[in-house]
CSV table of C-alpha atoms in Angstrom, one decimal:
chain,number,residue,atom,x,y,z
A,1,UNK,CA,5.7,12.6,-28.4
A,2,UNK,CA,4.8,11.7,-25.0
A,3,UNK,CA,7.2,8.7,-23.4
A,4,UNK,CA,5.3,6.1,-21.0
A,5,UNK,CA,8.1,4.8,-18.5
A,6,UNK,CA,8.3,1.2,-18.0
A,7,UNK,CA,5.9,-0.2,-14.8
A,8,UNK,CA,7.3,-3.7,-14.8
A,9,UNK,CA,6.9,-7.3,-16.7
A,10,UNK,CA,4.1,-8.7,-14.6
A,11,UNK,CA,6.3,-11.5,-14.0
A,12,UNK,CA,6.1,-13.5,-10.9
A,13,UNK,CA,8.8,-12.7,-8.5
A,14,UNK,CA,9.2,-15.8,-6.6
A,15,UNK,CA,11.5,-13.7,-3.7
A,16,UNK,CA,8.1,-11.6,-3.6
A,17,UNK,CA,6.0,-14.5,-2.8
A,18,UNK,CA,8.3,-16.0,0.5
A,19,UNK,CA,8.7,-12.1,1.6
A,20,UNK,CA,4.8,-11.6,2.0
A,21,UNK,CA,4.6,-15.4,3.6
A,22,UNK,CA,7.7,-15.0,6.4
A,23,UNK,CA,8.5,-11.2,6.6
A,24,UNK,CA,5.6,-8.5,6.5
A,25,UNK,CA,2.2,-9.6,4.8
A,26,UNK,CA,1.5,-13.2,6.5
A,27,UNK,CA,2.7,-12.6,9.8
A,28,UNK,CA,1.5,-9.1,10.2
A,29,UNK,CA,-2.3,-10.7,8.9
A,30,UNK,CA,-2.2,-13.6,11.4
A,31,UNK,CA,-1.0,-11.3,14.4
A,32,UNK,CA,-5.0,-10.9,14.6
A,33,UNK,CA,-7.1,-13.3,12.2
A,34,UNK,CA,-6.7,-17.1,10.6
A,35,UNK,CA,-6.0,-17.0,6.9
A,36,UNK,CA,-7.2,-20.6,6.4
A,37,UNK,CA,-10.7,-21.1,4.6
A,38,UNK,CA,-10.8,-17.3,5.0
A,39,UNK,CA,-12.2,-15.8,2.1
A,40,UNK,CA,-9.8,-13.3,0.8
A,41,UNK,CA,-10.2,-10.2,-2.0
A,42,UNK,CA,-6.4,-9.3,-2.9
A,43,UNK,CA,-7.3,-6.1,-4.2
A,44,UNK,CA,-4.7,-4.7,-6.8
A,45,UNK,CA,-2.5,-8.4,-7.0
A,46,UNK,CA,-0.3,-7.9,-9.8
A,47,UNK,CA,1.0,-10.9,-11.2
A,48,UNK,CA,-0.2,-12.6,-7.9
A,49,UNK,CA,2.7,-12.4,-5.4
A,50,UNK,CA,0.9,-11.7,-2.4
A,51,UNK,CA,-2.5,-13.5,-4.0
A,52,UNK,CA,-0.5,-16.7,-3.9
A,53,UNK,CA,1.2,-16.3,-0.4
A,54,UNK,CA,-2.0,-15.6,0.9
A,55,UNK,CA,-3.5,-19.1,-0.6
A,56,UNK,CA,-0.4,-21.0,0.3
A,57,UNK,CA,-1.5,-20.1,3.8
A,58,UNK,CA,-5.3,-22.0,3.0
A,59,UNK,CA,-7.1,-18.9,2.1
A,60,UNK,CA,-9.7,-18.6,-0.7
A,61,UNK,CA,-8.3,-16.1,-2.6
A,62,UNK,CA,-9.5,-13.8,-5.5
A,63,UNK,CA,-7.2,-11.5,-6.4
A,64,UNK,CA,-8.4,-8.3,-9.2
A,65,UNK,CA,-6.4,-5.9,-10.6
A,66,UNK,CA,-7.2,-3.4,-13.6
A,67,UNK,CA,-4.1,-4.1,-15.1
A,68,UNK,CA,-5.1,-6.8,-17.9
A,69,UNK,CA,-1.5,-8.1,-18.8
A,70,UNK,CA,-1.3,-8.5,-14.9
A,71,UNK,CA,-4.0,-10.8,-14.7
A,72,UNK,CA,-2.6,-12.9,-17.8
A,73,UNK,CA,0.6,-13.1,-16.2
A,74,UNK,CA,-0.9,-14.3,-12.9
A,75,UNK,CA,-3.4,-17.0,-14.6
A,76,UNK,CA,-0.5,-18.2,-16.5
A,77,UNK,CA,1.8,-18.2,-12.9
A,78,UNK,CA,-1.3,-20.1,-11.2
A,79,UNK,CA,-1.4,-22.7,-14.0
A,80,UNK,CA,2.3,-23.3,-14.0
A,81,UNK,CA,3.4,-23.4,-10.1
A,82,UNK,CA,0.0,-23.2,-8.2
A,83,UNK,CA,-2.6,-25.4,-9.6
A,84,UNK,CA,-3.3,-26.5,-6.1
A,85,UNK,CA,-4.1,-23.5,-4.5
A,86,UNK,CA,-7.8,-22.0,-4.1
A,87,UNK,CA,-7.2,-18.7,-6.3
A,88,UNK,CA,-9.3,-17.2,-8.8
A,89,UNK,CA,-8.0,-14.0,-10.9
A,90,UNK,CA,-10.2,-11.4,-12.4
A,91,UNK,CA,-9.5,-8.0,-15.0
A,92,UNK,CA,-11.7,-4.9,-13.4
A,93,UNK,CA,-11.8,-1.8,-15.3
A,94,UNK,CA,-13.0,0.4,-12.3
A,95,UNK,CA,-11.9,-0.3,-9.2
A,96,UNK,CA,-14.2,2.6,-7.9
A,97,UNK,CA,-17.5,-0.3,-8.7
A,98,UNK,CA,-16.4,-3.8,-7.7
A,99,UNK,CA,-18.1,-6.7,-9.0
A,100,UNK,CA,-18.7,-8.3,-5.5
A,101,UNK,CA,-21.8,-8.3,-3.5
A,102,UNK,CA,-21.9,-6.6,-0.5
A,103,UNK,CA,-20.2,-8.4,3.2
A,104,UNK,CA,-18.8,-11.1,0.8
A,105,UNK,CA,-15.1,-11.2,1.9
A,106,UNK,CA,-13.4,-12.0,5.1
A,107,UNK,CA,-10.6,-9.6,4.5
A,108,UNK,CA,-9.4,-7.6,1.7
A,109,UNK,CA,-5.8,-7.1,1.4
A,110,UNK,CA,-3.9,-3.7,-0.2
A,111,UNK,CA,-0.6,-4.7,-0.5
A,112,UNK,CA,1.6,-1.6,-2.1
A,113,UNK,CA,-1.3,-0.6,-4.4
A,114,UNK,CA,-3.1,2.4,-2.9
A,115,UNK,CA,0.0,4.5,-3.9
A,116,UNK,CA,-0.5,3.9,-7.7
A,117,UNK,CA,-3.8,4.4,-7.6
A,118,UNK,CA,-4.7,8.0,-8.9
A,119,UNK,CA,-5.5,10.4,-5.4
A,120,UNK,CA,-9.2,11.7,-6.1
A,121,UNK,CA,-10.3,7.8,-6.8
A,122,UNK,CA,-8.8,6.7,-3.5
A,123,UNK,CA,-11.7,8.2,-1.0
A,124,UNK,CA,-14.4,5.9,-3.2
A,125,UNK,CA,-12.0,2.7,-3.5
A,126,UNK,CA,-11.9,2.4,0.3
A,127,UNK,CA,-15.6,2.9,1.0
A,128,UNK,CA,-15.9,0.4,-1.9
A,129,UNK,CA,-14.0,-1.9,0.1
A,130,UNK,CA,-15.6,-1.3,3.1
A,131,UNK,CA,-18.8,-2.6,1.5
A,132,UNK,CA,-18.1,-5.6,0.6
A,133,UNK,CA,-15.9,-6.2,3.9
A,134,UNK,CA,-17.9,-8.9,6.5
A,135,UNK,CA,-19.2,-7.5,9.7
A,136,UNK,CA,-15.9,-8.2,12.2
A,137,UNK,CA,-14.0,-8.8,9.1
A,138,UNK,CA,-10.6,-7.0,8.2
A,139,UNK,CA,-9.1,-4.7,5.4
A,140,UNK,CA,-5.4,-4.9,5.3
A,141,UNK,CA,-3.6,-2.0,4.1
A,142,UNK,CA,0.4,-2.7,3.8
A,143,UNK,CA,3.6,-1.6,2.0
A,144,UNK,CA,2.2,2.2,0.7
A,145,UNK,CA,4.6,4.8,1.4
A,146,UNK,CA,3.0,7.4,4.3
A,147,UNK,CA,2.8,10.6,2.7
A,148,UNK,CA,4.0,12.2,6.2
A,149,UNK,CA,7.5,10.5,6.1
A,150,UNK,CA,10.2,12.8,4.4
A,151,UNK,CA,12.1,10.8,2.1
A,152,UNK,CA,10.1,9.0,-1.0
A,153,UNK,CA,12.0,5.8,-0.9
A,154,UNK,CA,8.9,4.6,-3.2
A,155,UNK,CA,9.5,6.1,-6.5
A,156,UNK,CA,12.5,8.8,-6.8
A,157,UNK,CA,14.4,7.9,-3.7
A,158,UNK,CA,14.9,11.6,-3.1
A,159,UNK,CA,14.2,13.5,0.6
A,160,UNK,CA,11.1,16.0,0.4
A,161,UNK,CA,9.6,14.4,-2.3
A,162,UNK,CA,6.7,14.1,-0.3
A,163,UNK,CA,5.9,17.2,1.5
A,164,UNK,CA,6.2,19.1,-2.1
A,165,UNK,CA,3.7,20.5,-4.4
A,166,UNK,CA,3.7,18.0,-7.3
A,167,UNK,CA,4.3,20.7,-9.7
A,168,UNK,CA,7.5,21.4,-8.0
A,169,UNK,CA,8.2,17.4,-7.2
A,170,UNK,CA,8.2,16.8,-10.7
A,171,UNK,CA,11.2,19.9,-11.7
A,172,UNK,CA,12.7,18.4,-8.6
A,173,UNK,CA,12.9,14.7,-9.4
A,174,UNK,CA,13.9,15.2,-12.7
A,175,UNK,CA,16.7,17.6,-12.1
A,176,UNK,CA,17.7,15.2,-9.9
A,177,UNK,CA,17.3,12.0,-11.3
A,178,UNK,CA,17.2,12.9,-15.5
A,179,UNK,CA,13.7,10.8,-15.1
A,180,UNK,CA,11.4,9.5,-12.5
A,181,UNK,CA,13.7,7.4,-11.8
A,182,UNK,CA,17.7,7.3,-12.5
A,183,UNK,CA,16.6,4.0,-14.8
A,184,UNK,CA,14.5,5.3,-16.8
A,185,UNK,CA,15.3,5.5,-20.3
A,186,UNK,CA,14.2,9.3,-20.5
A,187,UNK,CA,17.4,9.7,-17.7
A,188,UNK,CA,20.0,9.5,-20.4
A,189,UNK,CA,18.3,11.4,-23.1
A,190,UNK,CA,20.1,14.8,-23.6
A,191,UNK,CA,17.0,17.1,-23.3
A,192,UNK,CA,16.7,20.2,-20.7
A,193,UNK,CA,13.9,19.3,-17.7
A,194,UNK,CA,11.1,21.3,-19.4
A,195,UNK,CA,11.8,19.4,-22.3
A,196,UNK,CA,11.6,15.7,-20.5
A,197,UNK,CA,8.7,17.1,-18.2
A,198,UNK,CA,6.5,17.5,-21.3
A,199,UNK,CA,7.7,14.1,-22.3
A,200,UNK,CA,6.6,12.2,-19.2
A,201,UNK,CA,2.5,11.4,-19.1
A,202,UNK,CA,1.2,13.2,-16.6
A,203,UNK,CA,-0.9,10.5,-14.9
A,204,UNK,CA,2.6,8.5,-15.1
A,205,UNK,CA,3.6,10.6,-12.0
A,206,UNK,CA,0.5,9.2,-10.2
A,207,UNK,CA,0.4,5.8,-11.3
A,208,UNK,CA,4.0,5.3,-10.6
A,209,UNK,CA,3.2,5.8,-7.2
A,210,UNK,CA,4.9,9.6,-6.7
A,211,UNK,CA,2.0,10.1,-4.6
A,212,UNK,CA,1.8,8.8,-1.5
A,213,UNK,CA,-0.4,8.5,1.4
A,214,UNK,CA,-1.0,8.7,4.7
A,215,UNK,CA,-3.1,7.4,7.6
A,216,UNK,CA,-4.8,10.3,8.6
A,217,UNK,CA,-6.5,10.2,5.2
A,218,UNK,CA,-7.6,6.7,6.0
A,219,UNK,CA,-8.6,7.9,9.2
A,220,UNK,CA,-10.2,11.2,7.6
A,221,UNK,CA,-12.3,9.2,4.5
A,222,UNK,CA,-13.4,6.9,7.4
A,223,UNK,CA,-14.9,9.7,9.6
A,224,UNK,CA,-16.5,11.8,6.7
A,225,UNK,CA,-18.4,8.4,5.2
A,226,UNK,CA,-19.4,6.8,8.7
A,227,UNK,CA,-16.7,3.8,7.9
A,228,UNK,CA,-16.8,2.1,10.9
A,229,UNK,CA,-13.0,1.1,10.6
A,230,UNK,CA,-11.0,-0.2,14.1
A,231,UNK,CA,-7.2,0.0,13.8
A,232,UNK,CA,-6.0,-3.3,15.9
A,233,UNK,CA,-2.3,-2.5,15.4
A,234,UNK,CA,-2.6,0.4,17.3
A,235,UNK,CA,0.4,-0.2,20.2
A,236,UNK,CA,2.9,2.5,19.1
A,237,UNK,CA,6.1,0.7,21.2
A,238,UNK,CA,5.0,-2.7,19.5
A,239,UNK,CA,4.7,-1.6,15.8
A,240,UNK,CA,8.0,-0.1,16.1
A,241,UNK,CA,9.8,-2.8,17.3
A,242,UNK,CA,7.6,-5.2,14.4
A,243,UNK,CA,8.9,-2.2,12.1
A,244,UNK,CA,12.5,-2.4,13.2
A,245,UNK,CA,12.2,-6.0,13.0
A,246,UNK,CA,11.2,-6.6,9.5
A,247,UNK,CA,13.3,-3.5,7.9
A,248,UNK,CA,17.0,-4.4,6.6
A,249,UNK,CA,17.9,-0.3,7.0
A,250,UNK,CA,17.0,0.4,10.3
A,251,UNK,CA,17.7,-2.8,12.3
A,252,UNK,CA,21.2,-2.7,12.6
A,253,UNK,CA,20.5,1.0,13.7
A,254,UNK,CA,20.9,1.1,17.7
A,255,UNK,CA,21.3,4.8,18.1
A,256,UNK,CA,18.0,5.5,15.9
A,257,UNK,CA,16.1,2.7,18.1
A,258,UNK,CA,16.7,4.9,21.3
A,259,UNK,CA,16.1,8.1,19.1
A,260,UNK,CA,12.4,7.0,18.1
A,261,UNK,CA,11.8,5.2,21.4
A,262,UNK,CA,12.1,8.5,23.3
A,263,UNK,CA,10.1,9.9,20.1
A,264,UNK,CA,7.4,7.2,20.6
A,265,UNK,CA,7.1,7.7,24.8
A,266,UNK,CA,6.6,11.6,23.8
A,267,UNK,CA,3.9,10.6,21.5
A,268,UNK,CA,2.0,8.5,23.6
A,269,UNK,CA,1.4,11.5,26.2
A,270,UNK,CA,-0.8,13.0,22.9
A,271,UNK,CA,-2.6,9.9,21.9
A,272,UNK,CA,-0.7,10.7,18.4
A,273,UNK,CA,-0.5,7.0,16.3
A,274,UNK,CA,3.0,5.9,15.2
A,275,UNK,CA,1.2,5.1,11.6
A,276,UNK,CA,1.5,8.7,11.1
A,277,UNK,CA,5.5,8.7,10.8
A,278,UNK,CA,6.4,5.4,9.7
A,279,UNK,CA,8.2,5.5,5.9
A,280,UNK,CA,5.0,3.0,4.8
A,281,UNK,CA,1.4,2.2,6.4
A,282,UNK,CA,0.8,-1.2,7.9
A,283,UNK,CA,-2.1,-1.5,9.4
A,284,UNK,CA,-5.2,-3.8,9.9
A,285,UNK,CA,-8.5,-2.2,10.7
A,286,UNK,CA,-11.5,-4.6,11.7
A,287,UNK,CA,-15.3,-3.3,10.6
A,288,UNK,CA,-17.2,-3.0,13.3
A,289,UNK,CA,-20.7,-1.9,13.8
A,290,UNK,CA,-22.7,0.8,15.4
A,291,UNK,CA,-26.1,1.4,17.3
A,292,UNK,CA,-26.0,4.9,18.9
A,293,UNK,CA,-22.5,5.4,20.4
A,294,UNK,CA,-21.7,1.6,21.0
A,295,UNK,CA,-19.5,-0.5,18.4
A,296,UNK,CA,-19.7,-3.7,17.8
A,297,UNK,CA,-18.4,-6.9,15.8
């Protein structure tokens, strides 16, 4: 008998909600572009945390997820606390075909979703995306862990996690933690790895987000399907400091801010982005377009 792990209630997390509005989503989104009357696809919202901090800031927001319960949970959430705010919620059953008409959104925002989405669908969702991005408008990709960074503080909270086969994640993590995680009810069941292993779903792995990614495959997808994709974010000394800023592990860390300062002026000498050793991808790209070999917005 196979055991599907818990993914969470779908209930709203109001702590959720003021984080997105004052520490990472918000402020990172209006470092380039108003939110206000914006129109906005929240793309993989949950029970609407960052849906409704996006709205609370004036945007028109719809916010899809394929996760049904998710979507009852934020219509209910919306009805309760938000009846004010310009959001609509809608159930997708593949996010590789979007319901939308293409240029129709001002920005689309993937905040800590492309991670649990499974890897060989990824490629398609973005160019998906892309499509039904505005000319000059922005796709928002926040809070996924970067496949690059050692330590998968995502999912197991073990080091190399990442940079592993999965075949050999998996015997890892659960040796490790008795489970994908140490709170999972599978951790205290007295059953040998293989055991457990053939316990665990396989796709639970992937959805649970043991998978990361990385901006070189953003960058990669972007070049191989002529996505015409600008990173704005793109100062390496500046989205260190924003990263120092907003995380509660390193920012107390003086020593490691020299450390990765000398790191980031040796960098810089080989045009080499920051985004690609950063524990989670923050960036905002801008669609541009293209005649010959001039871009334009």
């Amino acid at each position: 008998m196979k055991v599907t792990l818990p993914r969470g209630s779908g209930v709203l997390d109001f702590s959720r909600v003021d984080d997105c509005r004052t520490i990472q989503l918000i402020p990172l989104i209006k470092s380039y572009t108003e939110i206000k009357n914006k129109k906005i696809l929240d793309f993989g919202c949950g029970a609407g945390s960052s849906t409704f901090a996006l709205a609370l800031e004036g945007g028109i927001v719809t916010g899809v997820d394929i996760a049904s319960p998710s979507i009852y949970h934020a219509k209910k959430n919306k009805v309760k606390y938000y009846k004010q705010c310009r959001v609509d919620f809608t159930h997708i059953n593949d996010t590789t075909s979007l319901p939308f008409p293409n240029e129709c959104f001002n920005i689309v925002v993937c905040n800590a979703v492309f991670e649990h989405i499974l890897p060989q669908e990824r490629e398609l969702i973005l160019k998906e995306i892309f499509r039904i991005v505005k000319l000059g408008g922005f796709i928002v990709i926040t809070g996924t862990p970067n496949r690059n960074f050692p330590k998968d503080g995502h999912t197991s909270e073990l080091m190399f996690v990442p940079w592993m086969p999965l075949w050999l994640a998996k015997y890892y993590v659960v040796f490790r933690n008795g489970g994908i995680k140490k709170t999972d009810p599978i951790a205290t069941m007295n059953l040998s790895v293989r055991n457990k292993l053939k316990k665990i779903p396989d796709d639970e792995w992937l959805y649970r987000g043991i998978r990361s990614m990385s901006y070189h495959d953003i960058k990669r997808w972007s070049k191989k399907n002529g996505l015409t994709l600008k990173c704005l974010n793109n100062d390496n000394r500046k989205e260190l400091e924003r990263y120092f800023l907003t995380s509660t592990s390193w920012k107390d860390s003086k020593i490691l801010y020299f450390l990765i300062i000398i790191f980031v002026l040796t960098i810089n000498l080989f045009n080499i982005s920051i985004h690609n050793f950063l524990p989670y991808l923050n960036s905002v790209f801008k669609k541009m377009g293209k005649v010959g070999n001039n871009y334009y917005y």
